[in-house]
PDB file of C-alpha atoms in Angstrom:
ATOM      1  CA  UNK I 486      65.700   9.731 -31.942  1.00  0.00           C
ATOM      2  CA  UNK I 487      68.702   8.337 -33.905  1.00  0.00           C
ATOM      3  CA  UNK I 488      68.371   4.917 -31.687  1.00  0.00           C
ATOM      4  CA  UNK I 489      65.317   4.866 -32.405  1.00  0.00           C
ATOM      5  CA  UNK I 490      65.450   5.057 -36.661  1.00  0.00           C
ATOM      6  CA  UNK I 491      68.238   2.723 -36.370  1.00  0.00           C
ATOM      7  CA  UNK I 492      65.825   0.270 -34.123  1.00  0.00           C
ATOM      8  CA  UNK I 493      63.037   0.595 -36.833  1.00  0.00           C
ATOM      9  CA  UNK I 494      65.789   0.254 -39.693  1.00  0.00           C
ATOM     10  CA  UNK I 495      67.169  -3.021 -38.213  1.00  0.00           C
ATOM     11  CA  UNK I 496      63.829  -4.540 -37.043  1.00  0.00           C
ATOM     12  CA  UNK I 497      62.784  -3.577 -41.136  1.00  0.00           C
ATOM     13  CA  UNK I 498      65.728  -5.085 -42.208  1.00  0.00           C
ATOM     14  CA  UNK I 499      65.267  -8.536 -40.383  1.00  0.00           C
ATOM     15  CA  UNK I 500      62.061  -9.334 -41.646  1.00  0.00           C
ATOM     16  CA  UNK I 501      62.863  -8.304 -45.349  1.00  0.00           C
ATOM     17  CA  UNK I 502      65.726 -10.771 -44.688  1.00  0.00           C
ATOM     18  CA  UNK I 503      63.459 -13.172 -42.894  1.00  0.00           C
ATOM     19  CA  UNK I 504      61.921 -13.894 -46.721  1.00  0.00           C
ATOM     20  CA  UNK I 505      63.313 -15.614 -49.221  1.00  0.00           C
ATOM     21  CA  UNK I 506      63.714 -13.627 -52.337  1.00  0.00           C
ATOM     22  CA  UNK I 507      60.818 -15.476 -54.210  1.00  0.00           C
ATOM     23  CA  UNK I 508      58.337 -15.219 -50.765  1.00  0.00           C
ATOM     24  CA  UNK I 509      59.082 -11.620 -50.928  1.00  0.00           C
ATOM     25  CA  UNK I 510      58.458 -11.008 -54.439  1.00  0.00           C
ATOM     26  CA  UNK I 511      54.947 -13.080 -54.043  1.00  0.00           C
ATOM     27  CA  UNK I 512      53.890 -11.055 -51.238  1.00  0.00           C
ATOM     28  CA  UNK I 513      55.016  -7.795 -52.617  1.00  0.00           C
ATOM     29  CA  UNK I 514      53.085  -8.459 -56.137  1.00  0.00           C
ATOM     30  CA  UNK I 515      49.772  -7.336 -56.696  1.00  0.00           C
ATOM     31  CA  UNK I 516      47.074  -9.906 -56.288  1.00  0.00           C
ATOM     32  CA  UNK I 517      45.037 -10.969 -59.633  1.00  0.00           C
ATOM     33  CA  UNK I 518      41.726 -11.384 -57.578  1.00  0.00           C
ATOM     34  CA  UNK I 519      40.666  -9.791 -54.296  1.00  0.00           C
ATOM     35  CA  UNK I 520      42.653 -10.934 -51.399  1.00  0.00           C
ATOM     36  CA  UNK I 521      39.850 -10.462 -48.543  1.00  0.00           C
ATOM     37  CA  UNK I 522      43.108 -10.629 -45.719  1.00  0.00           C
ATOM     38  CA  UNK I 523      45.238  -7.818 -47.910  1.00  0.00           C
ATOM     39  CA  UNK I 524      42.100  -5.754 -47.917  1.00  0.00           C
ATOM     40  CA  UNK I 525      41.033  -6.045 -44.525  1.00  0.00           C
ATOM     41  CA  UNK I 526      44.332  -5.810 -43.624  1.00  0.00           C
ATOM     42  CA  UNK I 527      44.957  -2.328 -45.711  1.00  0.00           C
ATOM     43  CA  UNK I 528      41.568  -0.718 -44.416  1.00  0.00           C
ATOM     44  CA  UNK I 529      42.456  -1.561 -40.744  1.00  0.00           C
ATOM     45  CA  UNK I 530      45.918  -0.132 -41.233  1.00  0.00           C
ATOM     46  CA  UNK I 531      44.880   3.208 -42.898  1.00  0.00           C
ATOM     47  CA  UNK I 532      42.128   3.433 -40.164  1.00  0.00           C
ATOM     48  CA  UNK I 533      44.392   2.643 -37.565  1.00  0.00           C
ATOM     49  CA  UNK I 534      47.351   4.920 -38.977  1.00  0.00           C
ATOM     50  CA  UNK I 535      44.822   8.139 -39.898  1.00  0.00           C
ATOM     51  CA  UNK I 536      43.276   7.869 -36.280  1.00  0.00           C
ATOM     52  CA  UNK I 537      46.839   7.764 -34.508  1.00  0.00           C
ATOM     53  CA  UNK I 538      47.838  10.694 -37.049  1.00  0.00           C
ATOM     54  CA  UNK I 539      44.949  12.806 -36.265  1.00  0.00           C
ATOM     55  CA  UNK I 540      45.076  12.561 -32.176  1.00  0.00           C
ATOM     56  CA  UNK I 541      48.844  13.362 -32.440  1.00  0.00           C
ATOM     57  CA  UNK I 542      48.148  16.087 -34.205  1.00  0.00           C
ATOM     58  CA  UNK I 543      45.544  17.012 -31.719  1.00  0.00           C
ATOM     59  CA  UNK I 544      47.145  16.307 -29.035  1.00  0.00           C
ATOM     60  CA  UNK I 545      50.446  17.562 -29.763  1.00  0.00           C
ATOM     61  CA  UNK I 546      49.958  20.076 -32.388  1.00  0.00           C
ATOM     62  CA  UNK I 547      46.631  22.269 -31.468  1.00  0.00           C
ATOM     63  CA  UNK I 548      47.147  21.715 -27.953  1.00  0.00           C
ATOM     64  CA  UNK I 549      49.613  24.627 -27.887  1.00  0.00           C
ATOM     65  CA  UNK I 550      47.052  26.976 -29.150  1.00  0.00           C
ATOM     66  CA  UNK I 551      43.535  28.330 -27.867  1.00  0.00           C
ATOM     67  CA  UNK I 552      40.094  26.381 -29.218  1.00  0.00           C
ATOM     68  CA  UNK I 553      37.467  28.101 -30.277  1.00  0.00           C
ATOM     69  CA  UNK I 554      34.125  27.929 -31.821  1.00  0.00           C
ATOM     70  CA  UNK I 555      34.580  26.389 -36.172  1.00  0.00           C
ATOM     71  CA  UNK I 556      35.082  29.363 -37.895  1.00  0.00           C
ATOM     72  CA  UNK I 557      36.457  29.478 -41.765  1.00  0.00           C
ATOM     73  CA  UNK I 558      39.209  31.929 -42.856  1.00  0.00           C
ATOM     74  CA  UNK I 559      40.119  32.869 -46.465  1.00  0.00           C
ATOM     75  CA  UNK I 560      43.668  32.469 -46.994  1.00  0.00           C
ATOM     76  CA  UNK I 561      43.903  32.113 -50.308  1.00  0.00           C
ATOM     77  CA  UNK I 562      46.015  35.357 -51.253  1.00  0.00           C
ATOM     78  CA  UNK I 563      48.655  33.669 -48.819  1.00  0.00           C
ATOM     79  CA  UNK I 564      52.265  32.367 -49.609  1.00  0.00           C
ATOM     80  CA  UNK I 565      51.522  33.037 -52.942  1.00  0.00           C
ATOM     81  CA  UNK I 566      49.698  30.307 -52.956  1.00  0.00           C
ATOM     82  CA  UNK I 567      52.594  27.538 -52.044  1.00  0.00           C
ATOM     83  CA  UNK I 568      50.374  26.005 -49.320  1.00  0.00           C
ATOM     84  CA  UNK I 569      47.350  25.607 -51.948  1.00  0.00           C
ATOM     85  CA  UNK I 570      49.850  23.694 -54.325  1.00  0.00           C
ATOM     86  CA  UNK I 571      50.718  21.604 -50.994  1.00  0.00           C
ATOM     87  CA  UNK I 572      47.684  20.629 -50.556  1.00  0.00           C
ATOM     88  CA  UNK I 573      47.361  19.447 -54.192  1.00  0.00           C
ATOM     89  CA  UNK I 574      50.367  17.408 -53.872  1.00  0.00           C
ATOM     90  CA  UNK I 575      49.652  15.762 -50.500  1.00  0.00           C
ATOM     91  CA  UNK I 576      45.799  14.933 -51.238  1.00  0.00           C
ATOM     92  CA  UNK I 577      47.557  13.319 -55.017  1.00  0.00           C
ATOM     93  CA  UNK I 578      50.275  11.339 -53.518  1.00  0.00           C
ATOM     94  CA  UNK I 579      48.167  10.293 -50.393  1.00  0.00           C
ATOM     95  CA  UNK I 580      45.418   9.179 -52.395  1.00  0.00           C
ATOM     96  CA  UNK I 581      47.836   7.682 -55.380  1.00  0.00           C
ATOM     97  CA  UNK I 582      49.069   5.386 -52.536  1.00  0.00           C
ATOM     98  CA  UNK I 583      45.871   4.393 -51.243  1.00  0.00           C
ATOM     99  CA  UNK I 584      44.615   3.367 -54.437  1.00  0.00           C
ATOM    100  CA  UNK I 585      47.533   1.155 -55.137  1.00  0.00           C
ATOM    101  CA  UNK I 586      46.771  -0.298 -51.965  1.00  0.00           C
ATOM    102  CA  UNK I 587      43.636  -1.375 -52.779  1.00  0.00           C
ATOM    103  CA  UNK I 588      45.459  -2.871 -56.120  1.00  0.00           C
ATOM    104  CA  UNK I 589      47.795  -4.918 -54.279  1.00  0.00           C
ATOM    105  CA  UNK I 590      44.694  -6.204 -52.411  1.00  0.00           C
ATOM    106  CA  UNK I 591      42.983  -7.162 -55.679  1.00  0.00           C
ATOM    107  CA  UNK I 592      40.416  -4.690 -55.546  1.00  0.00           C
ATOM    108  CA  UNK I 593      38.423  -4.054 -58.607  1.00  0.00           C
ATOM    109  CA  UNK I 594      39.216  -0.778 -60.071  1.00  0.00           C
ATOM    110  CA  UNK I 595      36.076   0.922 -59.573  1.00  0.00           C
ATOM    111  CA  UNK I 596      36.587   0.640 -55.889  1.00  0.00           C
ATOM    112  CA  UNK I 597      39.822   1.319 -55.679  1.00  0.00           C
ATOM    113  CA  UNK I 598      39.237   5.089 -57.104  1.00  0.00           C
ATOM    114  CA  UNK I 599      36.265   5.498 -54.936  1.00  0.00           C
ATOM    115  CA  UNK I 600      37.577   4.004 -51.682  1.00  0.00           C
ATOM    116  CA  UNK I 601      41.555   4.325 -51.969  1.00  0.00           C
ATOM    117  CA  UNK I 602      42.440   7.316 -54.174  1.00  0.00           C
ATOM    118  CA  UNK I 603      39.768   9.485 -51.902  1.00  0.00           C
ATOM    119  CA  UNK I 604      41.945   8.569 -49.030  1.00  0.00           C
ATOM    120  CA  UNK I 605      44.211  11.665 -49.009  1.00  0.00           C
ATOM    121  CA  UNK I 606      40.908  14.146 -49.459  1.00  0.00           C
ATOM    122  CA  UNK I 607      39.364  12.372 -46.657  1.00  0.00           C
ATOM    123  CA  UNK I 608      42.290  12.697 -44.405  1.00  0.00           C
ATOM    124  CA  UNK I 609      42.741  16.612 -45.449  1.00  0.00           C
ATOM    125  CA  UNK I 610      39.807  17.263 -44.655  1.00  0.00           C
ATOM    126  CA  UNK I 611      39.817  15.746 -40.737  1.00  0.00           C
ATOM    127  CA  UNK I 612      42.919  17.806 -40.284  1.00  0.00           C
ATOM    128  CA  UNK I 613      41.107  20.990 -41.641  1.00  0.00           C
ATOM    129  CA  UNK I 614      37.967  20.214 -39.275  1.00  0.00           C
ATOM    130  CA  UNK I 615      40.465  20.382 -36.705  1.00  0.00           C
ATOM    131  CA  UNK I 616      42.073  23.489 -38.137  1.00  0.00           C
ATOM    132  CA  UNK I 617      38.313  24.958 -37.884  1.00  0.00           C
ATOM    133  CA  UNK I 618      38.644  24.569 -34.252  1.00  0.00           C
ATOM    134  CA  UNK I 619      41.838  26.578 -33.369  1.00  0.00           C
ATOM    135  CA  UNK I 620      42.301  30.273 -32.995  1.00  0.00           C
ATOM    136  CA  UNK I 621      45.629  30.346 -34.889  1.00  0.00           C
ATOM    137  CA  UNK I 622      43.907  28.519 -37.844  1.00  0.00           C
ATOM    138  CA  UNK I 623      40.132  27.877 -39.544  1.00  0.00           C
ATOM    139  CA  UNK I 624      38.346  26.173 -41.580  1.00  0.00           C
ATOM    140  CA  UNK I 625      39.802  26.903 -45.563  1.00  0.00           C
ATOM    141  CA  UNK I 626      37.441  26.525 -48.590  1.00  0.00           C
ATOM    142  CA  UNK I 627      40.498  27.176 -50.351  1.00  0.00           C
ATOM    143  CA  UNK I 628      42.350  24.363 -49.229  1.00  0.00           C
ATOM    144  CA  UNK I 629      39.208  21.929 -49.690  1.00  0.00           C
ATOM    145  CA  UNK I 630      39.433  23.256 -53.346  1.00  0.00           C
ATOM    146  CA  UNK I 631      42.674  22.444 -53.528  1.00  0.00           C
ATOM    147  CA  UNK I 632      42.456  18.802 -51.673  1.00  0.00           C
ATOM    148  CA  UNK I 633      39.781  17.913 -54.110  1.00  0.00           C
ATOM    149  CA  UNK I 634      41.807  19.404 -57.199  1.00  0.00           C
ATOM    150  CA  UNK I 635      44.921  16.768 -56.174  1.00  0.00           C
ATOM    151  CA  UNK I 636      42.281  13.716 -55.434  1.00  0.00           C
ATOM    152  CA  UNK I 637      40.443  14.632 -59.150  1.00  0.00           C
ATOM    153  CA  UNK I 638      43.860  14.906 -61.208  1.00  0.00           C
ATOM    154  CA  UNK I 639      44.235  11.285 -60.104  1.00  0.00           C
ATOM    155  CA  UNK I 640      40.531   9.792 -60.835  1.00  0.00           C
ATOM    156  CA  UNK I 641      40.540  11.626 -64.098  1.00  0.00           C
ATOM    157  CA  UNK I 642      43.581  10.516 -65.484  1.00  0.00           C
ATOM    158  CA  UNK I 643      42.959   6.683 -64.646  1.00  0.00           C
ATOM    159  CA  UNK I 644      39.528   7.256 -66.438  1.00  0.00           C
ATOM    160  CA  UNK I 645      40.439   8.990 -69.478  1.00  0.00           C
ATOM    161  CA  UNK I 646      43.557   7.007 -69.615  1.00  0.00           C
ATOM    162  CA  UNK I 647      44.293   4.274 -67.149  1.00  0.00           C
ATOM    163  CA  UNK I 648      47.239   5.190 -66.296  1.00  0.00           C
ATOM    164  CA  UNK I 649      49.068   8.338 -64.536  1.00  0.00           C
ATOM    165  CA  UNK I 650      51.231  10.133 -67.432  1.00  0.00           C
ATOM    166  CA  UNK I 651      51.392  13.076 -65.186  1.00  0.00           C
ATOM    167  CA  UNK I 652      52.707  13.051 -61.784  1.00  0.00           C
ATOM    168  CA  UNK I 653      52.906  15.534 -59.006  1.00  0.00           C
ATOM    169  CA  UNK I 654      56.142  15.807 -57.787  1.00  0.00           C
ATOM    170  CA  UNK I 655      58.049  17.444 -54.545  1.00  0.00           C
ATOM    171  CA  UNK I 656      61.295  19.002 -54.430  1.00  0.00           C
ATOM    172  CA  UNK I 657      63.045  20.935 -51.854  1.00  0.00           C
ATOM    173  CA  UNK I 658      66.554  23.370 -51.025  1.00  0.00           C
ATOM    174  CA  UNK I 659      67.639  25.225 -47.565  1.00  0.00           C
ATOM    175  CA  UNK I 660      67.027  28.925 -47.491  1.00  0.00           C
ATOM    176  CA  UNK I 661      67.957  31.575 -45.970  1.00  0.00           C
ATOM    177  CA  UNK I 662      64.773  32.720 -45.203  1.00  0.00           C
ATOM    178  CA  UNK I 663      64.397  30.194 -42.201  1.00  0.00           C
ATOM    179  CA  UNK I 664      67.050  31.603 -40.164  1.00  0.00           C
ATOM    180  CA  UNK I 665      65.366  34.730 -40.116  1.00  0.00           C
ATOM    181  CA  UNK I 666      62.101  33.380 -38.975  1.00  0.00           C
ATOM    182  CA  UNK I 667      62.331  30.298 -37.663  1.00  0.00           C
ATOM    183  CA  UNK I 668      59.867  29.961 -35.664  1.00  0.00           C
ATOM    184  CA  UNK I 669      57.333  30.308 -38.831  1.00  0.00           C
ATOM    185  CA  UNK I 670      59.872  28.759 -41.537  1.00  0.00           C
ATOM    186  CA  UNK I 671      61.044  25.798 -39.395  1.00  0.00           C
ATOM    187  CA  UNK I 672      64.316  25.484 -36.773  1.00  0.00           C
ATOM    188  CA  UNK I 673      65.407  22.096 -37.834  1.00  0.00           C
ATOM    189  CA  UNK I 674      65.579  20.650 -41.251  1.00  0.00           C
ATOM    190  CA  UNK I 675      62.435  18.779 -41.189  1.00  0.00           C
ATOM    191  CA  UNK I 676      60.493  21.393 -39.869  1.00  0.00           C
ATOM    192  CA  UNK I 677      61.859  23.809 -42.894  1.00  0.00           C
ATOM    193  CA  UNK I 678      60.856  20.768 -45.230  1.00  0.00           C
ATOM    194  CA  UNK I 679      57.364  20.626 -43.878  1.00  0.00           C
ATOM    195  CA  UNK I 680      57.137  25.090 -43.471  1.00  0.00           C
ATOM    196  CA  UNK I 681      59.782  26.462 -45.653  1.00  0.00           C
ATOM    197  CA  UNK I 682      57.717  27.594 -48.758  1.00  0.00           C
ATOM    198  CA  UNK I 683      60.737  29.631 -50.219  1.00  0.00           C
ATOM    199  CA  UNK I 684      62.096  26.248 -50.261  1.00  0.00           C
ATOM    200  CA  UNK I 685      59.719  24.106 -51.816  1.00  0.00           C
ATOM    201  CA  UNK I 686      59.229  23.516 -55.365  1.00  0.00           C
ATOM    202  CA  UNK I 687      55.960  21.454 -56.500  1.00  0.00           C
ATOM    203  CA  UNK I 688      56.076  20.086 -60.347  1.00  0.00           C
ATOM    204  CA  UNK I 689      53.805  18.566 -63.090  1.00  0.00           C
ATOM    205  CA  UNK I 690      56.000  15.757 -64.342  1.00  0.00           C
ATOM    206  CA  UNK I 691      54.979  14.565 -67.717  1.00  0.00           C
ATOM    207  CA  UNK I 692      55.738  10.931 -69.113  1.00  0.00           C
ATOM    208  CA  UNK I 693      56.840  11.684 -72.884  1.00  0.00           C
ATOM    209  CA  UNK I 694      56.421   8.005 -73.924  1.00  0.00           C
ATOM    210  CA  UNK I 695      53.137   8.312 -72.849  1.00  0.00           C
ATOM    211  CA  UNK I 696      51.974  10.312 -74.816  1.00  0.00           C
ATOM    212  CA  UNK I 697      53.473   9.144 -77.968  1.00  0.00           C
ATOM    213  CA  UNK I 698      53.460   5.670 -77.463  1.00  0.00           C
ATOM    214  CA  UNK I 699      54.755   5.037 -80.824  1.00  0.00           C
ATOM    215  CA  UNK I 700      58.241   7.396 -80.849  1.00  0.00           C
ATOM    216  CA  UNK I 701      61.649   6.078 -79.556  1.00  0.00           C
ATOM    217  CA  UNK I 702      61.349   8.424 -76.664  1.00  0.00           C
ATOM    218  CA  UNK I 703      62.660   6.000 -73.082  1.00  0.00           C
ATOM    219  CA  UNK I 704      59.670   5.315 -71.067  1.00  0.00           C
ATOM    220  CA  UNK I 705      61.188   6.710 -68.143  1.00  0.00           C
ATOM    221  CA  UNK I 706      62.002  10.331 -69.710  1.00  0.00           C
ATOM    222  CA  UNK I 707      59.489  12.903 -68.274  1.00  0.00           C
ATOM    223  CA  UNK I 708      59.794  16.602 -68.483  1.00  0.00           C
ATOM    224  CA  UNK I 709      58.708  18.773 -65.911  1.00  0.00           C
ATOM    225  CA  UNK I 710      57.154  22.270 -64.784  1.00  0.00           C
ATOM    226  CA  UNK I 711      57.543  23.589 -61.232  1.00  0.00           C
ATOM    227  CA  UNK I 712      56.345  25.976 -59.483  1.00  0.00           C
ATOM    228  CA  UNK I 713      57.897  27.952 -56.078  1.00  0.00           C
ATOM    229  CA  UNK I 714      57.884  31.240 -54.534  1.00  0.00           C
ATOM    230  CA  UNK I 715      60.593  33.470 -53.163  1.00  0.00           C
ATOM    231  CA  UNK I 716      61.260  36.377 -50.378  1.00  0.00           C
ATOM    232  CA  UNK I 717      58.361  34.966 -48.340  1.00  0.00           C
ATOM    233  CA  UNK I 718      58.771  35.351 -44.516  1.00  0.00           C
ATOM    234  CA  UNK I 719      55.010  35.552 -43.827  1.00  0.00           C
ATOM    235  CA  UNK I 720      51.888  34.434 -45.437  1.00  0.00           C
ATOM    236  CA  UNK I 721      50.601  38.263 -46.581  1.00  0.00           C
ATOM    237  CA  UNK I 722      53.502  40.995 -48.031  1.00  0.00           C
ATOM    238  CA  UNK I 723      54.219  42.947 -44.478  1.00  0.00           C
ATOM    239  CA  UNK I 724      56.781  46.091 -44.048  1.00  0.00           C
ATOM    240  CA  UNK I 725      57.328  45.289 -40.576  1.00  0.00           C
ATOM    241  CA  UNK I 726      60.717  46.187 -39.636  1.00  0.00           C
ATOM    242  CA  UNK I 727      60.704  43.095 -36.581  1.00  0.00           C
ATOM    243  CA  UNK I 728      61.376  41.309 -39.874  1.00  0.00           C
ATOM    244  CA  UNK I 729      64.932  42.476 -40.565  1.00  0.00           C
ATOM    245  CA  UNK I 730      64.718  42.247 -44.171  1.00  0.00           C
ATOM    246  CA  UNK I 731      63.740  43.892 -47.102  1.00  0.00           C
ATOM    247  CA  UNK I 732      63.106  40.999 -49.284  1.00  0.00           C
ATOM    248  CA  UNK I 733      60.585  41.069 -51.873  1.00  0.00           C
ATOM    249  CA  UNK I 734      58.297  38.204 -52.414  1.00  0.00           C
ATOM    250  CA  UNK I 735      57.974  37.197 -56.662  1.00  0.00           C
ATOM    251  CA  UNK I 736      56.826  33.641 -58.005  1.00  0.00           C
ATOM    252  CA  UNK I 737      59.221  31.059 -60.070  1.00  0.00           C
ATOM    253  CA  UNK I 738      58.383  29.209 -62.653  1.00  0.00           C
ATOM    254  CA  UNK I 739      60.836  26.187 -63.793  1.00  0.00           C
ATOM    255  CA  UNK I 740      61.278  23.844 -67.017  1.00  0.00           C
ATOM    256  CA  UNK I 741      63.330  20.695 -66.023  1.00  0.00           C
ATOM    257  CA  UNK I 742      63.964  16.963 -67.005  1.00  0.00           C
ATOM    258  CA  UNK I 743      62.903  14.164 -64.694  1.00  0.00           C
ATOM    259  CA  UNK I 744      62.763  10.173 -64.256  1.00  0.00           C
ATOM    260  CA  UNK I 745      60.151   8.576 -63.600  1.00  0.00           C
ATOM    261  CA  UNK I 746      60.753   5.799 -61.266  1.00  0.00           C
ATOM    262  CA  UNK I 747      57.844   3.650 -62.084  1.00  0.00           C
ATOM    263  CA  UNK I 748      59.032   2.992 -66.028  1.00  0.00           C
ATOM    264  CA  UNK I 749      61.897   1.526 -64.588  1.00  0.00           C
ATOM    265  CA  UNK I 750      62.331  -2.188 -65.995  1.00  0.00           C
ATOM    266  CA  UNK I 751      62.650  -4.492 -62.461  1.00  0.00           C
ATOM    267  CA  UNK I 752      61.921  -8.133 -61.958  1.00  0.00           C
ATOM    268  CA  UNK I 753      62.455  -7.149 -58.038  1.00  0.00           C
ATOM    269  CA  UNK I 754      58.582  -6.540 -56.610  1.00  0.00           C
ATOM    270  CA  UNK I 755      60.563  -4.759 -53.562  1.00  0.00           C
ATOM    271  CA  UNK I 756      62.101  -2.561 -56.185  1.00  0.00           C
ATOM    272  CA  UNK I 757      59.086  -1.531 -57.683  1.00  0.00           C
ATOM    273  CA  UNK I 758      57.795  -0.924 -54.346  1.00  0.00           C
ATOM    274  CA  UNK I 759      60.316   1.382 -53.592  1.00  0.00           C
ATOM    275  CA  UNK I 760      60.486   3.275 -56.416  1.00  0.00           C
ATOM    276  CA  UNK I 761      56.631   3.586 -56.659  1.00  0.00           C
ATOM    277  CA  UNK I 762      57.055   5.599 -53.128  1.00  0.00           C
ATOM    278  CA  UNK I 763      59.653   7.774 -54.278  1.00  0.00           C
ATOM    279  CA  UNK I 764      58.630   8.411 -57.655  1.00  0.00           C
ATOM    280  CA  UNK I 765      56.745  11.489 -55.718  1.00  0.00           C
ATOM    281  CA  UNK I 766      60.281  12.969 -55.340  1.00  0.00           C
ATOM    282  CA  UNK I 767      61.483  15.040 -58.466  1.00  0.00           C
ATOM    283  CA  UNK I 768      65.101  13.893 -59.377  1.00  0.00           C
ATOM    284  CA  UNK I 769      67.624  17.184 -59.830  1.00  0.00           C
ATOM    285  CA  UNK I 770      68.490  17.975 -63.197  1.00  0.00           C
ATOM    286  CA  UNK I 771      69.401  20.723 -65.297  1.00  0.00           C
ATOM    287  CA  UNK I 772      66.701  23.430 -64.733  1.00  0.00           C
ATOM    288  CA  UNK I 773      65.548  26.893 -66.093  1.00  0.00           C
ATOM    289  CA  UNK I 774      64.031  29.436 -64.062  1.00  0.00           C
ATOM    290  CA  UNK I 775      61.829  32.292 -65.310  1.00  0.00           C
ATOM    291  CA  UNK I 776      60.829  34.951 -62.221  1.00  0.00           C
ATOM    292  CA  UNK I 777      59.684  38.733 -62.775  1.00  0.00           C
ATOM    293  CA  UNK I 778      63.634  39.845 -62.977  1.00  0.00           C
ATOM    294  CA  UNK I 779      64.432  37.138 -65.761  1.00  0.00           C
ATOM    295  CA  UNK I 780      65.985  34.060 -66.465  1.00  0.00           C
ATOM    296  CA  UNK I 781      68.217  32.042 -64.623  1.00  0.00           C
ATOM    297  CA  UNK I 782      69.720  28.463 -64.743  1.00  0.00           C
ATOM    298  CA  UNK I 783      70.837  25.867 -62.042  1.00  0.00           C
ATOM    299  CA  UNK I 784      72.836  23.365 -62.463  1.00  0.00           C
ATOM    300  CA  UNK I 785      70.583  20.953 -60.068  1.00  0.00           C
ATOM    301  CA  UNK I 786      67.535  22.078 -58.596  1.00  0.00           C
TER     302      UNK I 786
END
């Protein structure tokens, strides 16, 4: 696996070099008018990409587990609902790429809401079709809800404002919670990233400057409010005494600082690039958290 990043890495890094600085910047930049090759390059790579994503998942993911006939489950009283705020993230950052996408292809804007920022609900919803299908899983109306809540919180704020002045951010810390269960928290650290909900924080990162355009306030400066959970070994509260622990499960609330990436002043079009992709990543500050038994601060979260 670690040949195999560094293969990708290097073969990355030889065609980035293969440009000159100017050739890179060109292709990199948005394009004024539509580029028919960006676009049809852009739709063939998302269909290509979501296809490939969706038979690995089926292949290698619900092939360990029984089919069965589509049935629907309601888990919405589960994980205190951390995998509901997932969902919100994943179908806003999916479809925040997509349209931007579209952008660099010089799609109008219209289109680019309807066709690109719809991408991540789209895709969510595939993989919940196929979660319909297993006996471990079904069919959630709750995370629909939630998939559409993360696609609309996009749409509406490049209607009402034409611009995103609130992002939904990711965040994440080891636990100890996985080593008790890892085979529903995660073994490895990627897994615990992906399963790991003690772990995860989720926050509404808001752009100051953007909201009063005319103060001295850096465009970058955003403040932010998270959300996590804690004590969570299994989706519902059990007392099941296979669990070894006596941990009780209580939400967090946070108030923290934040950068956003994107106000960042670059002349580099691979720089804005890069920073538009992790801009979805919260930066640690200074934080406050406020749970049932009171107050606490960190340092970094």
């Amino acid at each position: 696996m670690r040949c195999l990043w560094f293969n990708m890495t290097l073969c990355v890094f030889s065609i980035l070099t293969g440009f000159s600085q100017s050739s890179l910047n060109q292709f990199l930049t948005p394009s004024d008018t539509l580029n028919t090759k960006r676009r049809n390059a852009v739709i063939i790579s998302e269909v290509a990409l979501s296809s490939a994503a969706l038979i690995g998942l089926n292949e290698l993911w619900y092939a360990d587990f029984e089919r069965s006939k589509f049935q629907t489950i309601n888990d919405n009283s589960e994980w205190l609902q951390m995998d509901k705020v997932g969902h919100v993230f994943s179908a806003y950052q999916i479809g925040k790429q997509g349209a931007n996408l579209l952008n660099w292809s010089g799609v109008e804007k219209q289109d680019q809401l309807i066709y690109g920022a719809t991408l991540g609900f789209g895709f969510l919803t595939a993989v919940e079709v196929l979660d319909g299908y297993s006996s471990e899983w079904g069919f959630s109306w709750g995370d629909i809800g939630a998939n559409a809540l993360g696609t609309g919180l996009y749409v509406s704020q490049e209607l009402l404002w034409k611009e995103q002045r609130i992002d939904v951010k990711f965040s994440f810390r080891q636990t100890r919670y996985a080593e008790q269960r890892p085979d529903k928290l995660g073994a490895s650290f990627f897994e615990q990233v992906l399963k790991d909900y003690n772990g995860q924080t989720y926050w509404l990162s808001f752009n100051l400057h953007a909201f009063f355009k005319e103060s001295k306030i850096p465009k970058w400066l955003n403040v932010a409010l998270g959300y996590g959970g804690e004590g969570m070994l299994s989706g519902i509260e059990v007392t099941d005494n296979q669990l070894l622990t006596n941990n009780l499960r209580y939400r967090q609330y946070y108030l923290s600082l934040d950068v956003n990436l994107n106000k960042i002043r670059t002349n580099s079009a691979l720089l804005k690039s890069v920073f538009s992709v992790f801009n979805m990543i919260k930066i640690p500050f200074p934080s406050l958290e406020i749970n049932k038994k009171g107050a606490v601060f960190h340092l970094f979260h």
